[in-house]
mmCIF file of C-alpha atoms in Angstrom:
data_model
loop_
_atom_site.group_PDB
_atom_site.id
_atom_site.type_symbol
_atom_site.label_atom_id
_atom_site.label_comp_id
_atom_site.label_asym_id
_atom_site.label_seq_id
_atom_site.Cartn_x
_atom_site.Cartn_y
_atom_site.Cartn_z
ATOM 1 C CA MET A 87 -21.696 -27.915 23.696
ATOM 2 C CA ARG A 88 -18.980 -29.240 21.478
ATOM 3 C CA ARG A 89 -17.753 -26.671 18.545
ATOM 4 C CA ARG A 90 -19.935 -28.910 16.099
ATOM 5 C CA ASP A 91 -23.286 -28.596 17.480
ATOM 6 C CA PHE A 92 -22.978 -24.886 16.403
ATOM 7 C CA LEU A 93 -23.290 -25.335 12.880
ATOM 8 C CA THR A 94 -26.312 -23.946 12.702
ATOM 9 C CA GLN A 95 -25.347 -20.654 14.656
ATOM 10 C CA THR A 96 -22.211 -19.207 12.319
ATOM 11 C CA ALA A 97 -21.167 -19.776 8.426
ATOM 12 C CA PHE A 98 -18.004 -21.586 8.338
ATOM 13 C CA GLY A 99 -16.464 -20.230 11.590
ATOM 14 C CA LEU A 100 -15.116 -17.227 9.357
ATOM 15 C CA CYS A 101 -17.276 -14.222 10.481
ATOM 16 C CA ALA A 102 -16.092 -11.544 12.999
ATOM 17 C CA GLY A 103 -16.659 -12.843 16.688
ATOM 18 C CA SER A 104 -17.116 -16.663 15.386
ATOM 19 C CA LEU A 105 -14.045 -17.983 16.787
ATOM 20 C CA PHE A 106 -15.696 -17.856 20.206
ATOM 21 C CA ALA A 107 -18.277 -20.289 18.383
ATOM 22 C CA GLN A 108 -15.806 -23.198 18.351
ATOM 23 C CA SER A 109 -15.822 -23.355 21.906
ATOM 24 C CA ASP A 110 -17.366 -25.183 24.811
ATOM 25 C CA PHE A 111 -17.596 -22.634 26.808
ATOM 26 C CA SER A 112 -19.628 -18.973 26.325
ATOM 27 C CA GLU A 113 -17.901 -15.370 24.902
ATOM 28 C CA LYS A 114 -18.614 -13.986 28.446
ATOM 29 C CA GLU A 115 -16.518 -17.049 30.274
ATOM 30 C CA LEU A 116 -13.881 -17.138 27.497
ATOM 31 C CA LEU A 117 -12.964 -12.930 27.802
ATOM 32 C CA LEU A 118 -13.238 -13.049 31.310
ATOM 33 C CA GLY A 119 -11.490 -15.922 32.071
ATOM 34 C CA LYS A 120 -13.909 -18.291 33.400
ATOM 35 C CA VAL A 121 -12.863 -21.005 32.004
ATOM 36 C CA PRO A 122 -13.162 -24.408 33.819
ATOM 37 C CA ALA A 123 -9.519 -26.136 33.812
ATOM 38 C CA ALA A 124 -9.542 -29.775 33.097
ATOM 39 C CA ASP A 125 -8.349 -32.690 36.217
ATOM 40 C CA SER A 126 -4.518 -32.729 36.585
ATOM 41 C CA GLU A 127 -2.695 -34.477 39.257
ATOM 42 C CA ASP A 128 -0.448 -31.584 39.374
ATOM 43 C CA GLU A 129 -1.748 -28.823 41.823
ATOM 44 C CA ARG A 130 0.864 -26.259 40.713
ATOM 45 C CA PHE A 131 -0.830 -25.967 37.160
ATOM 46 C CA ARG A 132 -4.257 -25.151 35.370
ATOM 47 C CA TRP A 133 -4.376 -27.194 32.251
ATOM 48 C CA PHE A 134 -6.722 -26.241 29.218
ATOM 49 C CA ASP A 135 -7.848 -28.601 26.110
ATOM 50 C CA LEU A 136 -7.582 -26.820 23.183
ATOM 51 C CA ALA A 137 -9.794 -29.032 21.167
ATOM 52 C CA LYS A 138 -12.653 -26.850 23.553
ATOM 53 C CA LEU A 139 -11.082 -23.525 22.923
ATOM 54 C CA PRO A 140 -11.249 -21.365 19.896
ATOM 55 C CA LEU A 141 -8.652 -21.788 17.353
ATOM 56 C CA GLU A 142 -7.008 -20.238 14.605
ATOM 57 C CA GLY A 143 -6.338 -21.721 11.446
ATOM 58 C CA LEU A 144 -9.485 -24.475 11.570
ATOM 59 C CA ALA A 145 -11.593 -23.222 8.481
ATOM 60 C CA TRP A 146 -15.187 -24.870 8.732
ATOM 61 C CA ALA A 147 -14.997 -24.603 12.790
ATOM 62 C CA ASP A 148 -17.956 -25.422 13.312
ATOM 63 C CA GLU A 149 -18.493 -28.798 11.893
ATOM 64 C CA GLU A 150 -17.817 -32.272 12.717
ATOM 65 C CA ARG A 151 -13.978 -33.633 11.892
ATOM 66 C CA VAL A 152 -12.201 -36.978 12.464
ATOM 67 C CA ARG A 153 -9.860 -35.639 14.449
ATOM 68 C CA ASP A 154 -10.327 -32.078 16.266
ATOM 69 C CA PHE A 155 -7.140 -30.762 14.670
ATOM 70 C CA ASP A 156 -7.911 -31.707 10.678
ATOM 71 C CA ARG A 157 -8.086 -28.832 8.570
ATOM 72 C CA PHE A 158 -11.209 -30.302 6.749
ATOM 73 C CA PRO A 159 -14.223 -31.607 8.388
ATOM 74 C CA LYS A 160 -15.674 -34.962 8.191
ATOM 75 C CA ARG A 161 -17.768 -34.227 5.163
ATOM 76 C CA ILE A 162 -15.480 -32.938 2.812
ATOM 77 C CA MET A 163 -12.461 -35.676 3.627
ATOM 78 C CA PRO A 164 -13.840 -38.399 1.229
ATOM 79 C CA GLU A 165 -14.012 -35.851 -1.638
ATOM 80 C CA LEU A 166 -10.722 -34.787 -1.629
ATOM 81 C CA PRO A 167 -7.527 -36.221 -3.367
ATOM 82 C CA GLU A 168 -5.985 -39.880 -1.635
ATOM 83 C CA ALA A 169 -2.783 -37.746 -0.737
ATOM 84 C CA VAL A 170 -4.401 -34.666 -0.141
ATOM 85 C CA ARG A 171 -6.566 -36.301 2.597
ATOM 86 C CA GLY A 172 -3.194 -37.834 4.337
ATOM 87 C CA LEU A 173 -1.869 -34.605 4.730
ATOM 88 C CA ALA A 174 -4.955 -32.326 6.200
ATOM 89 C CA ARG A 175 -4.277 -34.328 9.450
ATOM 90 C CA HIS A 176 -1.021 -32.400 9.622
ATOM 91 C CA SER A 177 -1.607 -29.272 11.812
ATOM 92 C CA ALA A 178 -0.060 -26.460 9.530
ATOM 93 C CA GLY A 179 -1.525 -23.280 10.552
ATOM 94 C CA ILE A 180 -3.272 -24.155 13.208
ATOM 95 C CA ALA A 181 -2.670 -21.732 16.207
ATOM 96 C CA PHE A 182 -3.968 -20.480 19.770
ATOM 97 C CA ARG A 183 -4.103 -17.062 21.365
ATOM 98 C CA PHE A 184 -4.929 -16.970 24.474
ATOM 99 C CA VAL A 185 -3.853 -13.825 27.709
ATOM 100 C CA SER A 186 -2.144 -15.003 30.807
ATOM 101 C CA ASP A 187 0.277 -13.801 33.847
ATOM 102 C CA SER A 188 1.694 -16.677 34.087
ATOM 103 C CA SER A 189 5.395 -17.132 34.539
ATOM 104 C CA GLN A 190 5.191 -20.264 32.924
ATOM 105 C CA ILE A 191 3.638 -21.673 29.911
ATOM 106 C CA ARG A 192 3.669 -25.371 29.303
ATOM 107 C CA VAL A 193 2.545 -27.720 26.740
ATOM 108 C CA LYS A 194 0.859 -30.967 27.067
ATOM 109 C CA TYR A 195 0.559 -32.755 23.528
ATOM 110 C CA GLU A 196 -0.120 -36.195 21.799
ATOM 111 C CA LEU A 197 1.307 -36.320 18.134
ATOM 112 C CA LEU A 198 -0.130 -38.551 15.598
ATOM 113 C CA SER A 199 3.214 -39.730 13.987
ATOM 114 C CA GLU A 200 5.811 -41.333 15.578
ATOM 115 C CA SER A 201 8.221 -39.735 12.625
ATOM 116 C CA LEU A 202 9.140 -36.212 14.364
ATOM 117 C CA ALA A 203 11.655 -35.321 11.907
ATOM 118 C CA MET A 204 12.829 -35.780 8.327
ATOM 119 C CA PRO A 205 16.115 -35.812 6.850
ATOM 120 C CA HIS A 206 15.988 -31.900 5.529
ATOM 121 C CA MET A 207 13.625 -30.584 8.271
ATOM 122 C CA PRO A 208 14.108 -30.775 12.094
ATOM 123 C CA ALA A 209 11.686 -32.234 14.778
ATOM 124 C CA SER A 210 11.387 -28.729 15.855
ATOM 125 C CA GLY A 211 9.815 -27.852 12.824
ATOM 126 C CA VAL A 212 8.238 -31.268 11.738
ATOM 127 C CA SER A 213 6.459 -31.578 14.749
ATOM 128 C CA GLY A 214 7.163 -28.772 17.610
ATOM 129 C CA PHE A 215 5.116 -26.335 18.891
ATOM 130 C CA ASP A 216 6.299 -22.929 19.172
ATOM 131 C CA LEU A 217 5.574 -19.506 21.448
ATOM 132 C CA TYR A 218 4.857 -16.072 20.590
ATOM 133 C CA SER A 219 4.321 -12.887 22.431
ATOM 134 C CA LYS A 220 2.811 -9.682 21.962
ATOM 135 C CA SER A 221 4.826 -6.547 22.774
ATOM 136 C CA GLU A 222 4.082 -3.238 21.172
ATOM 137 C CA GLY A 223 1.270 -4.390 18.925
ATOM 138 C CA ARG A 224 3.394 -7.327 17.455
ATOM 139 C CA PHE A 225 4.006 -10.934 18.280
ATOM 140 C CA ARG A 226 7.490 -11.954 19.169
ATOM 141 C CA PHE A 227 9.177 -15.619 19.911
ATOM 142 C CA VAL A 228 9.388 -16.519 23.143
ATOM 143 C CA GLY A 229 10.212 -19.940 23.104
ATOM 144 C CA ALA A 230 9.926 -23.751 21.938
ATOM 145 C CA LYS A 231 10.881 -27.072 22.120
ATOM 146 C CA TYR A 232 11.922 -29.443 20.188
ATOM 147 C CA PRO A 233 9.828 -33.156 20.454
ATOM 148 C CA LEU A 234 12.208 -36.212 21.836
ATOM 149 C CA GLN A 235 8.662 -38.188 21.624
ATOM 150 C CA VAL A 236 5.124 -38.560 20.741
ATOM 151 C CA LYS A 237 3.637 -37.661 24.072
ATOM 152 C CA ASP A 238 5.204 -35.215 26.166
ATOM 153 C CA ASN A 239 4.149 -32.526 28.803
ATOM 154 C CA THR A 240 6.995 -29.717 28.605
ATOM 155 C CA VAL A 241 8.012 -26.478 29.391
ATOM 156 C CA LEU A 242 7.527 -23.592 26.105
ATOM 157 C CA ALA A 243 8.883 -20.750 28.891
ATOM 158 C CA ASP A 244 9.811 -19.916 31.945
ATOM 159 C CA ASN A 245 10.868 -17.237 33.909
ATOM 160 C CA ILE A 246 8.517 -14.988 31.940
ATOM 161 C CA ALA A 247 8.627 -11.156 33.266
ATOM 162 C CA PRO A 248 5.830 -10.130 35.394
ATOM 163 C CA SER A 249 3.273 -8.630 33.189
ATOM 164 C CA THR A 250 -0.313 -10.008 31.764
ATOM 165 C CA ARG A 251 0.350 -10.772 27.833
ATOM 166 C CA GLU A 252 -1.335 -12.149 25.107
ATOM 167 C CA PHE A 253 0.375 -15.040 23.863
ATOM 168 C CA LEU A 254 0.241 -17.322 20.413
ATOM 169 C CA ILE A 255 1.285 -20.871 20.015
ATOM 170 C CA ASN A 256 1.548 -22.342 16.860
ATOM 171 C CA PHE A 257 0.534 -26.061 15.961
ATOM 172 C CA PRO A 258 3.339 -28.532 14.010
ATOM 173 C CA LEU A 259 3.541 -27.992 10.470
ATOM 174 C CA TYR A 260 4.221 -31.726 9.211
ATOM 175 C CA ASN A 261 2.881 -33.652 11.721
ATOM 176 C CA GLY A 262 -0.819 -34.491 13.249
ATOM 177 C CA VAL A 263 -2.320 -33.748 16.825
ATOM 178 C CA ASN A 264 -4.279 -35.899 18.605
ATOM 179 C CA ALA A 265 -4.476 -34.046 21.998
ATOM 180 C CA VAL A 266 -2.826 -30.793 22.998
ATOM 181 C CA SER A 267 -4.121 -28.696 26.280
ATOM 182 C CA VAL A 268 -1.743 -25.609 27.565
ATOM 183 C CA GLY A 269 -0.853 -25.316 31.135
ATOM 184 C CA VAL A 270 -0.576 -22.108 33.309
ATOM 185 C CA GLU A 271 0.288 -21.683 36.606
ATOM 186 C CA LYS A 272 -2.676 -22.513 39.142
ATOM 187 C CA ASP A 273 -3.432 -18.975 40.348
ATOM 188 C CA ALA A 274 -2.488 -17.423 36.964
ATOM 189 C CA ASP A 275 -4.992 -14.896 34.647
ATOM 190 C CA PHE A 276 -6.204 -17.239 31.934
ATOM 191 C CA ARG A 277 -8.618 -16.037 29.544
ATOM 192 C CA ILE A 278 -9.009 -16.103 24.932
ATOM 193 C CA PRO A 279 -8.612 -12.366 23.625
ATOM 194 C CA PRO A 280 -11.169 -10.952 20.974
ATOM 195 C CA PRO A 281 -11.265 -12.467 17.723
ATOM 196 C CA ARG A 282 -9.214 -10.095 15.031
ATOM 197 C CA LYS A 283 -10.922 -7.889 13.042
ATOM 198 C CA GLY A 284 -10.034 -9.082 9.682
ATOM 199 C CA LYS A 285 -10.823 -11.699 7.715
ATOM 200 C CA PRO A 286 -8.071 -14.385 7.619
ATOM 201 C CA LEU A 287 -5.892 -15.317 4.624
ATOM 202 C CA LEU A 288 -6.092 -18.491 2.579
ATOM 203 C CA PHE A 289 -3.020 -19.756 1.501
ATOM 204 C CA TYR A 290 -3.542 -23.164 -1.168
ATOM 205 C CA GLY A 291 -0.238 -24.431 -2.223
ATOM 206 C CA THR A 292 2.783 -27.125 -1.475
ATOM 207 C CA SER A 293 5.273 -28.427 0.866
ATOM 208 C CA ILE A 294 6.231 -24.683 1.015
ATOM 209 C CA THR A 295 2.773 -23.394 1.683
ATOM 210 C CA GLN A 296 2.680 -26.126 4.423
ATOM 211 C CA GLY A 297 6.256 -24.926 5.854
ATOM 212 C CA GLY A 298 8.916 -27.542 4.403
ATOM 213 C CA CYS A 299 11.708 -26.768 5.972
ATOM 214 C CA ALA A 300 11.157 -24.082 8.661
ATOM 215 C CA SER A 301 13.239 -24.716 11.832
ATOM 216 C CA ARG A 302 9.853 -24.363 13.747
ATOM 217 C CA PRO A 303 6.460 -23.461 12.933
ATOM 218 C CA GLY A 304 6.240 -19.725 13.613
ATOM 219 C CA LEU A 305 9.151 -19.390 10.850
ATOM 220 C CA ALA A 306 6.834 -20.743 7.458
ATOM 221 C CA HIS A 307 6.122 -17.727 5.533
ATOM 222 C CA PRO A 308 1.920 -18.151 5.812
ATOM 223 C CA GLN A 309 2.640 -17.774 9.825
ATOM 224 C CA ILE A 310 5.256 -14.768 9.499
ATOM 225 C CA LEU A 311 2.388 -12.870 7.326
ATOM 226 C CA GLY A 312 -0.472 -13.728 9.504
ATOM 227 C CA ARG A 313 2.111 -11.715 12.106
ATOM 228 C CA ARG A 314 3.006 -8.672 10.066
ATOM 229 C CA LEU A 315 -0.643 -8.237 8.982
ATOM 230 C CA ASP A 316 -2.507 -9.043 12.266
ATOM 231 C CA ARG A 317 -4.379 -11.764 10.598
ATOM 232 C CA GLU A 318 -5.670 -15.386 11.127
ATOM 233 C CA VAL A 319 -3.899 -17.959 8.435
ATOM 234 C CA LEU A 320 -5.476 -20.832 7.097
ATOM 235 C CA ASN A 321 -2.903 -22.881 5.768
ATOM 236 C CA PHE A 322 -3.622 -25.653 3.113
ATOM 237 C CA GLY A 323 -0.346 -26.313 1.803
ATOM 238 C CA PHE A 324 -0.189 -29.827 0.863
ATOM 239 C CA SER A 325 3.163 -31.778 0.788
ATOM 240 C CA GLY A 326 3.963 -32.267 -3.356
ATOM 241 C CA SER A 327 0.244 -32.325 -3.609
ATOM 242 C CA GLY A 328 -1.126 -28.676 -4.180
ATOM 243 C CA LYS A 329 -2.469 -29.319 -7.898
ATOM 244 C CA MET A 330 -5.770 -27.296 -7.875
ATOM 245 C CA GLU A 331 -7.991 -30.530 -8.434
ATOM 246 C CA PRO A 332 -11.996 -29.589 -8.627
ATOM 247 C CA ALA A 333 -12.664 -30.683 -5.267
ATOM 248 C CA LEU A 334 -10.101 -28.238 -3.810
ATOM 249 C CA ALA A 335 -11.723 -25.360 -5.330
ATOM 250 C CA GLN A 336 -15.656 -26.414 -4.283
ATOM 251 C CA ALA A 337 -13.913 -26.593 -0.448
ATOM 252 C CA PHE A 338 -12.604 -23.395 -0.703
ATOM 253 C CA ALA A 339 -15.295 -21.734 -2.381
ATOM 254 C CA GLU A 340 -17.539 -22.397 0.863
ATOM 255 C CA LEU A 341 -14.936 -20.045 2.773
ATOM 256 C CA ASP A 342 -14.880 -16.524 3.122
ATOM 257 C CA PRO A 343 -11.200 -15.197 3.595
ATOM 258 C CA ALA A 344 -9.771 -11.599 2.632
ATOM 259 C CA VAL A 345 -7.702 -13.084 -0.125
ATOM 260 C CA TYR A 346 -7.553 -16.509 -1.578
ATOM 261 C CA ILE A 347 -3.550 -17.052 -2.169
ATOM 262 C CA LEU A 348 -2.992 -19.628 -4.874
ATOM 263 C CA ASP A 349 0.621 -21.259 -5.182
ATOM 264 C CA CYS A 350 0.599 -24.316 -6.044
ATOM 265 C CA VAL A 351 2.443 -24.144 -9.334
ATOM 266 C CA PRO A 352 5.794 -25.723 -8.145
ATOM 267 C CA ASN A 353 3.571 -29.265 -7.895
ATOM 268 C CA MET A 354 1.971 -28.719 -11.441
ATOM 269 C CA THR A 355 3.438 -29.346 -15.052
ATOM 270 C CA PRO A 356 2.556 -26.793 -17.899
ATOM 271 C CA GLU A 357 -0.124 -29.022 -18.761
ATOM 272 C CA LEU A 358 -1.467 -28.994 -15.742
ATOM 273 C CA ILE A 359 -1.521 -25.255 -15.225
ATOM 274 C CA ARG A 360 -2.949 -24.851 -18.772
ATOM 275 C CA GLU A 361 -5.253 -27.262 -17.799
ATOM 276 C CA ARG A 362 -6.736 -26.037 -13.949
ATOM 277 C CA VAL A 363 -5.707 -22.569 -13.419
ATOM 278 C CA ARG A 364 -8.136 -21.196 -15.126
ATOM 279 C CA PRO A 365 -11.197 -23.513 -13.979
ATOM 280 C CA PHE A 366 -10.157 -23.211 -10.532
ATOM 281 C CA VAL A 367 -10.163 -19.621 -10.461
ATOM 282 C CA ARG A 368 -13.543 -19.227 -12.242
ATOM 283 C CA ALA A 369 -15.159 -21.525 -9.566
ATOM 284 C CA LEU A 370 -13.791 -19.587 -7.140
ATOM 285 C CA ARG A 371 -14.880 -16.022 -8.529
ATOM 286 C CA LEU A 372 -18.551 -18.080 -9.592
ATOM 287 C CA ALA A 373 -18.890 -18.467 -5.279
ATOM 288 C CA ARG A 374 -16.768 -15.635 -3.920
ATOM 289 C CA PRO A 375 -17.495 -12.275 -6.833
ATOM 290 C CA ASN A 376 -15.559 -9.855 -4.898
ATOM 291 C CA THR A 377 -12.910 -11.543 -2.911
ATOM 292 C CA PRO A 378 -9.567 -11.189 -4.122
ATOM 293 C CA ILE A 379 -7.373 -13.935 -5.761
ATOM 294 C CA LEU A 380 -3.695 -13.423 -5.957
ATOM 295 C CA LEU A 381 -1.509 -16.171 -8.356
ATOM 296 C CA VAL A 382 1.839 -16.773 -7.392
ATOM 297 C CA GLU A 383 4.930 -18.310 -9.580
ATOM 298 C CA ASP A 384 7.227 -20.846 -8.624
ATOM 299 C CA ALA A 385 10.293 -19.466 -6.960
ATOM 300 C CA MET A 386 13.302 -19.640 -9.509
ATOM 301 C CA PRO A 387 15.512 -22.407 -8.093
ATOM 302 C CA PRO A 388 19.016 -21.121 -6.527
ATOM 303 C CA ASP A 389 20.705 -23.758 -8.534
ATOM 304 C CA SER A 390 19.119 -22.609 -11.910
ATOM 305 C CA TRP A 391 22.058 -20.590 -12.564
ATOM 306 C CA ILE A 392 24.260 -23.740 -13.426
ATOM 307 C CA ILE A 393 21.884 -26.419 -14.259
ATOM 308 C CA PRO A 394 19.556 -25.014 -17.091
ATOM 309 C CA ALA A 395 17.047 -27.752 -17.292
ATOM 310 C CA ARG A 396 15.786 -26.399 -13.914
ATOM 311 C CA ARG A 397 15.500 -22.716 -14.866
ATOM 312 C CA ASP A 398 13.810 -24.207 -18.576
ATOM 313 C CA ARG A 399 11.265 -25.814 -16.268
ATOM 314 C CA HIS A 400 10.863 -22.576 -14.005
ATOM 315 C CA ARG A 401 10.143 -20.475 -17.421
ATOM 316 C CA GLU A 402 7.931 -22.923 -19.445
ATOM 317 C CA ASN A 403 5.969 -22.984 -15.856
ATOM 318 C CA GLN A 404 5.937 -19.195 -15.304
ATOM 319 C CA LYS A 405 5.100 -18.606 -19.631
ATOM 320 C CA ILE A 406 1.819 -21.056 -18.912
ATOM 321 C CA LEU A 407 0.550 -19.254 -15.566
ATOM 322 C CA ARG A 408 1.173 -15.618 -16.816
ATOM 323 C CA GLU A 409 -0.794 -16.716 -19.938
ATOM 324 C CA SER A 410 -3.347 -18.120 -17.831
ATOM 325 C CA TYR A 411 -3.674 -14.886 -15.699
ATOM 326 C CA GLN A 412 -4.154 -13.132 -18.891
ATOM 327 C CA LEU A 413 -6.830 -15.176 -20.313
ATOM 328 C CA LEU A 414 -8.649 -14.969 -16.960
ATOM 329 C CA LEU A 415 -8.227 -11.041 -16.962
ATOM 330 C CA ASP A 416 -9.469 -10.729 -20.610
ATOM 331 C CA GLY A 417 -12.245 -13.295 -19.637
ATOM 332 C CA GLY A 418 -13.615 -10.424 -17.080
ATOM 333 C CA ILE A 419 -12.461 -11.994 -13.744
ATOM 334 C CA LYS A 420 -11.714 -8.823 -11.404
ATOM 335 C CA GLU A 421 -9.956 -8.361 -7.996
ATOM 336 C CA LEU A 422 -7.033 -11.032 -9.925
ATOM 337 C CA TYR A 423 -3.414 -10.566 -8.757
ATOM 338 C CA TYR A 424 -0.134 -11.684 -9.884
ATOM 339 C CA LEU A 425 2.948 -12.295 -8.072
ATOM 340 C CA GLU A 426 6.340 -13.250 -9.924
ATOM 341 C CA GLY A 427 8.561 -15.819 -8.517
ATOM 342 C CA ASP A 428 11.708 -14.261 -9.552
ATOM 343 C CA ASP A 429 12.249 -12.607 -6.213
ATOM 344 C CA LEU A 430 11.549 -15.311 -3.557
ATOM 345 C CA CYS A 431 14.044 -16.439 -2.906
ATOM 346 C CA PRO A 432 17.606 -14.563 -1.876
ATOM 347 C CA PRO A 433 19.509 -13.742 -4.977
ATOM 348 C CA ASP A 434 22.950 -15.261 -2.688
ATOM 349 C CA GLY A 435 21.278 -18.386 -3.063
ATOM 350 C CA ASP A 436 21.015 -19.480 0.582
ATOM 351 C CA GLY A 437 17.573 -19.309 1.296
ATOM 352 C CA THR A 438 16.915 -22.971 0.813
ATOM 353 C CA VAL A 439 17.469 -26.343 1.920
ATOM 354 C CA ASP A 440 17.787 -28.027 -1.252
ATOM 355 C CA SER A 441 17.281 -25.522 -4.410
ATOM 356 C CA VAL A 442 13.477 -25.851 -3.597
ATOM 357 C CA HIS A 443 12.418 -25.855 0.047
ATOM 358 C CA PRO A 444 12.870 -22.368 2.137
ATOM 359 C CA ASN A 445 14.970 -22.598 5.446
ATOM 360 C CA ASP A 446 14.329 -19.925 7.677
ATOM 361 C CA TYR A 447 15.923 -17.587 5.551
ATOM 362 C CA GLY A 448 14.391 -18.074 2.493
ATOM 363 C CA PHE A 449 11.082 -18.167 4.478
ATOM 364 C CA GLU A 450 12.004 -14.452 5.656
ATOM 365 C CA HIS A 451 12.772 -13.478 2.279
ATOM 366 C CA TYR A 452 9.259 -15.222 0.752
ATOM 367 C CA ALA A 453 7.601 -12.839 3.656
ATOM 368 C CA ASP A 454 9.152 -9.899 2.432
ATOM 369 C CA ALA A 455 8.278 -10.481 -0.951
ATOM 370 C CA PHE A 456 4.517 -11.327 -0.185
ATOM 371 C CA GLU A 457 3.902 -8.554 1.817
ATOM 372 C CA PRO A 458 3.558 -5.331 0.199
ATOM 373 C CA VAL A 459 1.384 -6.989 -2.261
ATOM 374 C CA LEU A 460 -1.040 -8.547 0.324
ATOM 375 C CA ARG A 461 -0.983 -4.815 1.946
ATOM 376 C CA LYS A 462 -1.903 -3.607 -1.247
ATOM 377 C CA ILE A 463 -5.018 -5.969 -1.763
ATOM 378 C CA LEU A 464 -5.794 -5.548 1.604
ATOM 379 C CA GLU A 465 -6.135 -1.819 1.711
#
């Protein structure tokens, strides 16, 4: 049975244990490692098609999609702004967790676009996969490969010390995925761990939220925070297109995350902030009366100390967002939180590639700023 056939069995794939409903296989098969492997000409490895297995980062997991790894289901796609519809084909935030004792982990994939890199972001982040493994209760980096072509069969990690471990593979941030399989050694264990206990973190924002310009997928701040807080991440970052249109509020209102994190200000003018923030928040609150909502300011650009126009734009956006926040509070909106933007970038100014998009150092700083606020909200 395909994941879309489970629509009547679970609500949007976000309740505890519902990740198993995405799969072609039963919960017992997944937990006990009874997952049939795909046919392979290489007898040294067993291959598992991830389109048939439970994935993190895919909301509406039980619904039909145009492509298996699109970030929205087919029925919502026509309602989205055109730019968002295109970017929804990117696989930012999608991840796969599994347990294995294989000494080599491989990935076989076909990407959507032949544009593997961007001038300011390497192919390893735009189009690559990276691998983590859990050690002493937290995920640690294991390996990654930067893509050289749109279709490949490659090693993520080799000569792994003997032990049965939980692994996590992050999908590309700025490319789509047509097909992907994970390979383990023929006689190795392969099974799916139980779903995480907490509800996911839903991030909605801009190119920064999507992951520009991390050097690999696991270094975008939503993914860093997912590891730190042991939560699934739903990454709805859309490069240049996080603008709080009503269609996005309607879509997200269907979901039941632990918190809505709204970080769209870098893509919005003061007029759009004034026009859209309050209706967007009210739409979410109407559908989800008790779900926390976090409003995030845009980061102060590191060159704003010497380019006054950059500083002034930030201050104007900040002013309007704070006014909107206060009006929402005065209007009775509960469980509404606010994160200031001045401390999102490192004070030395070295946290971006272009005074806008974080590098790896910058994303770590972003995560440091978000973490205490999110921990308080999740208490």
